[in-house]
Amino acid sequence: MRQPQHGTVKPDAWIPRALITGDKGTIEFSNWLAPHAWHTITTRSEGINRTEKVYKEGWSTYRYQLEAFATKLSGKEPDSWVSLDDSVGNMASIDLVYEKSGLGRRK
């Protein structure tokens, strides 16, 4: 027996997206909740659409971190590296968000 159809769902409707709209165009981040699996970044401005995937097929963000760490240990400069000062600044920002939200600083 055929199931009644109450509507349709696009196959990619479950994909989390974030859309930022500015004066000159938009930026859309697809799958921002799980970018380690895959993601795309699409910019639209002045009639030009550009979509990028900033990863190698099959590589997770964890793989990139491991590659950068191994490169740094070998004495070379990795393509991307977060400095100690930037890391401490990020932690301070996260602490401030928790404090301002009323949840308190994490220990």
Tab-separated table of N, CA and C in Angstrom:
chain	number	residue	atom	x	y	z
A	1	MET	N	0.841	-1.161	0.000
A	1	MET	CA	0.000	0.000	0.000
A	1	MET	C	0.901	1.244	0.000
A	2	ARG	N	0.505	2.223	-0.751
A	2	ARG	CA	1.290	3.457	-0.873
A	2	ARG	C	1.082	4.358	0.326
A	3	GLN	N	2.184	4.883	0.849
A	3	GLN	CA	2.116	5.806	1.986
A	3	GLN	C	1.620	7.172	1.509
A	4	PRO	N	0.787	7.826	2.306
A	4	PRO	CA	0.358	9.173	1.925
A	4	PRO	C	1.541	10.128	1.958
A	5	GLN	N	1.541	11.057	1.039
A	5	GLN	CA	2.631	12.029	0.980
A	5	GLN	C	2.123	13.373	1.475
A	6	HIS	N	2.750	13.871	2.537
A	6	HIS	CA	2.325	15.125	3.146
A	6	HIS	C	3.235	16.276	2.762
A	7	GLY	N	4.244	16.008	2.034
A	7	GLY	CA	5.201	17.032	1.645
A	7	GLY	C	6.468	16.364	1.170
A	8	THR	N	7.379	17.155	0.736
A	8	THR	CA	8.643	16.596	0.279
A	8	THR	C	9.781	17.218	1.067
A	9	VAL	N	10.805	16.455	1.195
A	9	VAL	CA	12.005	16.911	1.875
A	9	VAL	C	13.145	16.799	0.874
A	10	LYS	N	13.867	17.877	0.710
A	10	LYS	CA	15.028	17.818	-0.165
A	10	LYS	C	16.048	16.875	0.450
A	11	PRO	N	16.762	16.119	-0.377
A	11	PRO	CA	17.748	15.181	0.165
A	11	PRO	C	18.790	15.838	1.062
A	12	ASP	N	19.106	17.092	0.823
A	12	ASP	CA	20.127	17.758	1.627
A	12	ASP	C	19.530	18.684	2.685
A	13	ALA	N	18.251	18.519	2.997
A	13	ALA	CA	17.590	19.416	3.951
A	13	ALA	C	18.178	19.296	5.358
A	14	TRP	N	18.801	18.194	5.683
A	14	TRP	CA	19.368	17.977	7.010
A	14	TRP	C	20.708	18.678	7.197
A	15	ILE	N	21.303	19.175	6.115
A	15	ILE	CA	22.632	19.769	6.183
A	15	ILE	C	22.572	21.131	6.874
A	16	PRO	N	23.309	21.305	7.967
A	16	PRO	CA	23.310	22.614	8.633
A	16	PRO	C	24.010	23.657	7.768
A	17	ARG	N	23.380	24.813	7.671
A	17	ARG	CA	23.937	25.901	6.879
A	17	ARG	C	23.920	27.183	7.696
A	18	ALA	N	24.901	28.013	7.481
A	18	ALA	CA	24.929	29.340	8.089
A	18	ALA	C	25.089	30.330	6.940
A	19	LEU	N	24.219	31.330	6.897
A	19	LEU	CA	24.256	32.322	5.829
A	19	LEU	C	24.530	33.689	6.430
A	20	ILE	N	25.553	34.334	5.921
A	20	ILE	CA	25.905	35.682	6.362
A	20	ILE	C	25.674	36.612	5.179
A	21	THR	N	24.866	37.644	5.395
A	21	THR	CA	24.551	38.588	4.334
A	21	THR	C	25.174	39.939	4.645
A	22	GLY	N	25.903	40.468	3.684
A	22	GLY	CA	26.526	41.773	3.830
A	22	GLY	C	26.055	42.716	2.745
A	23	ASP	N	26.632	43.881	2.700
A	23	ASP	CA	26.253	44.886	1.709
A	23	ASP	C	26.562	44.461	0.279
A	24	LYS	N	27.611	43.665	0.105
A	24	LYS	CA	28.050	43.328	-1.245
A	24	LYS	C	27.799	41.878	-1.636
A	25	GLY	N	27.210	41.086	-0.744
A	25	GLY	CA	26.957	39.698	-1.102
A	25	GLY	C	26.726	38.821	0.104
A	26	THR	N	26.868	37.514	-0.099
A	26	THR	CA	26.620	36.549	0.968
A	26	THR	C	27.760	35.530	1.038
A	27	ILE	N	27.872	34.934	2.212
A	27	ILE	CA	28.761	33.798	2.433
A	27	ILE	C	27.904	32.715	3.068
A	28	GLU	N	27.949	31.520	2.516
A	28	GLU	CA	27.204	30.397	3.079
A	28	GLU	C	28.176	29.287	3.475
A	29	PHE	N	28.070	28.862	4.717
A	29	PHE	CA	28.863	27.751	5.220
A	29	PHE	C	27.953	26.538	5.305
A	30	SER	N	28.262	25.489	4.558
A	30	SER	CA	27.478	24.258	4.612
A	30	SER	C	28.183	23.242	5.494
A	31	ASN	N	27.408	22.587	6.317
A	31	ASN	CA	27.881	21.565	7.248
A	31	ASN	C	28.888	22.124	8.243
A	32	TRP	N	28.597	23.274	8.787
A	32	TRP	CA	29.494	23.910	9.755
A	32	TRP	C	29.516	23.169	11.089
A	33	LEU	N	28.539	22.312	11.339
A	33	LEU	CA	28.538	21.549	12.592
A	33	LEU	C	29.507	20.370	12.567
A	34	ALA	N	29.788	19.861	11.391
A	34	ALA	CA	30.692	18.708	11.283
A	34	ALA	C	31.664	18.909	10.126
A	35	PRO	N	32.431	20.009	10.149
A	35	PRO	CA	33.322	20.275	9.021
A	35	PRO	C	34.434	19.242	8.878
A	36	HIS	N	34.682	18.480	9.945
A	36	HIS	CA	35.715	17.449	9.866
A	36	HIS	C	35.325	16.353	8.891
A	37	ALA	N	34.016	16.195	8.630
A	37	ALA	CA	33.556	15.192	7.673
A	37	ALA	C	33.632	15.757	6.249
A	38	TRP	N	33.059	16.923	6.047
A	38	TRP	CA	33.112	17.665	4.785
A	38	TRP	C	32.459	19.016	5.006
A	39	HIS	N	32.713	19.948	4.138
A	39	HIS	CA	32.083	21.258	4.215
A	39	HIS	C	32.300	22.008	2.907
A	40	THR	N	31.513	23.054	2.704
A	40	THR	CA	31.758	23.966	1.595
A	40	THR	C	31.558	25.392	2.086
A	41	ILE	N	32.240	26.302	1.419
A	41	ILE	CA	32.094	27.727	1.678
A	41	ILE	C	31.743	28.362	0.334
A	42	THR	N	30.578	29.003	0.249
A	42	THR	CA	30.132	29.605	-1.001
A	42	THR	C	29.997	31.107	-0.815
A	43	THR	N	30.628	31.855	-1.702
A	43	THR	CA	30.471	33.308	-1.689
A	43	THR	C	29.687	33.714	-2.932
A	44	ARG	N	28.806	34.686	-2.742
A	44	ARG	CA	28.023	35.229	-3.850
A	44	ARG	C	28.139	36.747	-3.786
A	45	SER	N	28.696	37.327	-4.851
A	45	SER	CA	28.869	38.773	-4.883
A	45	SER	C	28.907	39.246	-6.328
A	46	GLU	N	28.158	40.284	-6.610
A	46	GLU	CA	28.131	40.897	-7.931
A	46	GLU	C	27.904	39.872	-9.033
A	47	GLY	N	26.980	38.934	-8.792
A	47	GLY	CA	26.629	37.934	-9.795
A	47	GLY	C	27.619	36.797	-9.952
A	48	ILE	N	28.641	36.766	-9.122
A	48	ILE	CA	29.639	35.707	-9.204
A	48	ILE	C	29.495	34.793	-8.002
A	49	ASN	N	29.309	33.509	-8.262
A	49	ASN	CA	29.240	32.501	-7.213
A	49	ASN	C	30.546	31.717	-7.210
A	50	ARG	N	31.081	31.493	-6.024
A	50	ARG	CA	32.329	30.734	-5.893
A	50	ARG	C	32.177	29.784	-4.713
A	51	THR	N	32.349	28.488	-4.957
A	51	THR	CA	32.256	27.487	-3.897
A	51	THR	C	33.611	26.816	-3.727
A	52	GLU	N	34.027	26.712	-2.482
A	52	GLU	CA	35.298	26.067	-2.174
A	52	GLU	C	35.087	24.989	-1.140
A	53	LYS	N	35.874	23.963	-1.244
A	53	LYS	CA	36.003	22.991	-0.173
A	53	LYS	C	37.464	23.043	0.219
A	54	VAL	N	37.690	23.354	1.459
A	54	VAL	CA	39.059	23.611	1.900
A	54	VAL	C	39.588	22.379	2.634
A	55	TYR	N	39.652	21.285	1.911
A	55	TYR	CA	40.169	20.044	2.479
A	55	TYR	C	40.442	19.072	1.346
A	56	LYS	N	41.252	18.089	1.632
A	56	LYS	CA	41.512	17.026	0.670
A	56	LYS	C	40.478	15.942	0.890
A	57	GLU	N	40.054	15.310	-0.178
A	57	GLU	CA	39.030	14.266	-0.077
A	57	GLU	C	39.475	13.189	0.905
A	58	GLY	N	38.628	12.895	1.863
A	58	GLY	CA	38.927	11.865	2.850
A	58	GLY	C	39.692	12.352	4.068
A	59	TRP	N	40.158	13.605	4.049
A	59	TRP	CA	40.899	14.145	5.193
A	59	TRP	C	39.937	14.816	6.155
A	60	SER	N	40.095	14.531	7.432
A	60	SER	CA	39.313	15.205	8.455
A	60	SER	C	40.127	16.383	8.998
A	61	THR	N	39.484	17.245	9.752
A	61	THR	CA	40.215	18.355	10.365
A	61	THR	C	41.273	17.809	11.317
A	62	TYR	N	40.990	16.655	11.905
A	62	TYR	CA	41.952	16.039	12.812
A	62	TYR	C	43.207	15.622	12.046
A	63	ARG	N	43.032	15.164	10.822
A	63	ARG	CA	44.174	14.781	9.993
A	63	ARG	C	45.043	16.002	9.704
A	64	TYR	N	44.402	17.138	9.394
A	64	TYR	CA	45.153	18.368	9.152
A	64	TYR	C	45.938	18.780	10.396
A	65	GLN	N	45.316	18.673	11.555
A	65	GLN	CA	46.002	19.027	12.797
A	65	GLN	C	47.204	18.114	13.024
A	66	LEU	N	47.017	16.827	12.784
A	66	LEU	CA	48.106	15.865	12.957
A	66	LEU	C	49.241	16.143	11.981
A	67	GLU	N	48.906	16.424	10.727
A	67	GLU	CA	49.932	16.744	9.728
A	67	GLU	C	50.727	17.992	10.138
A	68	ALA	N	50.008	19.030	10.599
A	68	ALA	CA	50.675	20.268	11.014
A	68	ALA	C	51.583	20.001	12.208
A	69	PHE	N	51.101	19.213	13.162
A	69	PHE	CA	51.890	18.891	14.352
A	69	PHE	C	53.153	18.116	13.970
A	70	ALA	N	52.995	17.115	13.110
A	70	ALA	CA	54.151	16.319	12.686
A	70	ALA	C	55.146	17.182	11.910
A	71	THR	N	54.641	18.088	11.076
A	71	THR	CA	55.515	18.988	10.323
A	71	THR	C	56.292	19.897	11.270
A	72	LYS	N	55.593	20.441	12.269
A	72	LYS	CA	56.242	21.324	13.255
A	72	LYS	C	57.329	20.556	14.017
A	73	LEU	N	57.035	19.310	14.418
A	73	LEU	CA	58.017	18.501	15.142
A	73	LEU	C	59.254	18.206	14.293
A	74	SER	N	59.066	18.146	12.979
A	74	SER	CA	60.205	17.849	12.104
A	74	SER	C	61.072	19.083	11.853
A	75	GLY	N	60.670	20.221	12.443
A	75	GLY	CA	61.462	21.437	12.309
A	75	GLY	C	61.055	22.325	11.146
A	76	LYS	N	60.012	21.929	10.420
A	76	LYS	CA	59.541	22.723	9.290
A	76	LYS	C	58.327	23.551	9.721
A	77	GLU	N	57.966	24.517	8.897
A	77	GLU	CA	56.780	25.329	9.178
A	77	GLU	C	55.571	24.734	8.457
A	78	PRO	N	54.521	24.368	9.198
A	78	PRO	CA	53.309	23.852	8.554
A	78	PRO	C	52.554	24.963	7.828
A	79	ASP	N	51.646	24.572	6.941
A	79	ASP	CA	50.828	25.543	6.212
A	79	ASP	C	49.999	26.388	7.162
A	80	SER	N	49.557	25.785	8.241
A	80	SER	CA	48.712	26.493	9.204
A	80	SER	C	49.152	26.124	10.611
A	81	TRP	N	49.290	27.132	11.460
A	81	TRP	CA	49.702	26.875	12.833
A	81	TRP	C	49.112	27.943	13.735
A	82	VAL	N	48.556	27.551	14.864
A	82	VAL	CA	48.007	28.498	15.832
A	82	VAL	C	49.055	28.693	16.915
A	83	SER	N	49.460	29.940	17.092
A	83	SER	CA	50.529	30.241	18.049
A	83	SER	C	50.034	30.090	19.490
A	84	LEU	N	50.963	30.043	20.406
A	84	LEU	CA	50.634	29.978	21.822
A	84	LEU	C	49.793	31.186	22.230
A	85	ASP	N	50.196	32.377	21.792
A	85	ASP	CA	49.450	33.591	22.145
A	85	ASP	C	48.023	33.554	21.605
A	86	ASP	N	47.857	33.092	20.358
A	86	ASP	CA	46.510	32.977	19.796
A	86	ASP	C	45.676	31.953	20.565
A	87	SER	N	46.293	30.841	20.942
A	87	SER	CA	45.569	29.804	21.696
A	87	SER	C	45.090	30.339	23.043
A	88	VAL	N	45.964	31.055	23.746
A	88	VAL	CA	45.599	31.631	25.040
A	88	VAL	C	44.502	32.680	24.845
A	89	GLY	N	44.602	33.486	23.794
A	89	GLY	CA	43.561	34.466	23.487
A	89	GLY	C	42.223	33.811	23.195
A	90	ASN	N	42.234	32.696	22.459
A	90	ASN	CA	41.001	31.956	22.183
A	90	ASN	C	40.373	31.440	23.473
A	91	MET	N	41.201	30.904	24.355
A	91	MET	CA	40.682	30.391	25.635
A	91	MET	C	40.081	31.514	26.465
A	92	ALA	N	40.727	32.675	26.473
A	92	ALA	CA	40.206	33.826	27.224
A	92	ALA	C	38.857	34.269	26.653
A	93	SER	N	38.727	34.248	25.323
A	93	SER	CA	37.455	34.616	24.696
A	93	SER	C	36.351	33.634	25.061
A	94	ILE	N	36.669	32.348	25.058
A	94	ILE	CA	35.684	31.327	25.415
A	94	ILE	C	35.264	31.489	26.875
A	95	ASP	N	36.244	31.727	27.762
A	95	ASP	CA	35.923	31.963	29.176
A	95	ASP	C	34.975	33.149	29.325
A	96	LEU	N	35.235	34.216	28.584
A	96	LEU	CA	34.404	35.413	28.663
A	96	LEU	C	32.972	35.140	28.195
A	97	VAL	N	32.828	34.350	27.139
A	97	VAL	CA	31.492	33.985	26.652
A	97	VAL	C	30.727	33.230	27.742
A	98	TYR	N	31.373	32.257	28.381
A	98	TYR	CA	30.714	31.511	29.455
A	98	TYR	C	30.348	32.430	30.621
A	99	GLU	N	31.248	33.315	30.995
A	99	GLU	CA	30.962	34.224	32.105
A	99	GLU	C	29.795	35.153	31.785
A	100	LYS	N	29.786	35.739	30.586
A	100	LYS	CA	28.723	36.679	30.197
A	100	LYS	C	27.381	35.981	30.031
A	101	SER	N	27.411	34.680	29.702
A	101	SER	CA	26.148	33.948	29.534
A	101	SER	C	25.547	33.519	30.855
A	102	GLY	N	26.314	33.690	31.950
A	102	GLY	CA	25.819	33.300	33.261
A	102	GLY	C	26.135	31.843	33.607
A	103	LEU	N	26.795	31.138	32.720
A	103	LEU	CA	27.126	29.726	32.980
A	103	LEU	C	28.384	29.575	33.820
A	104	GLY	N	29.150	30.639	33.923
A	104	GLY	CA	30.380	30.572	34.705
A	104	GLY	C	31.532	30.010	33.900
A	105	ARG	N	32.699	30.407	34.310
A	105	ARG	CA	33.923	29.969	33.641
A	105	ARG	C	34.155	28.486	33.843
A	106	ARG	N	34.612	27.804	32.811
A	106	ARG	CA	34.890	26.371	32.889
A	106	ARG	C	36.212	26.136	33.581
A	107	LYS	N	36.304	25.052	34.326
A	107	LYS	CA	37.534	24.726	35.045
A	107	LYS	C	38.110	23.432	34.559
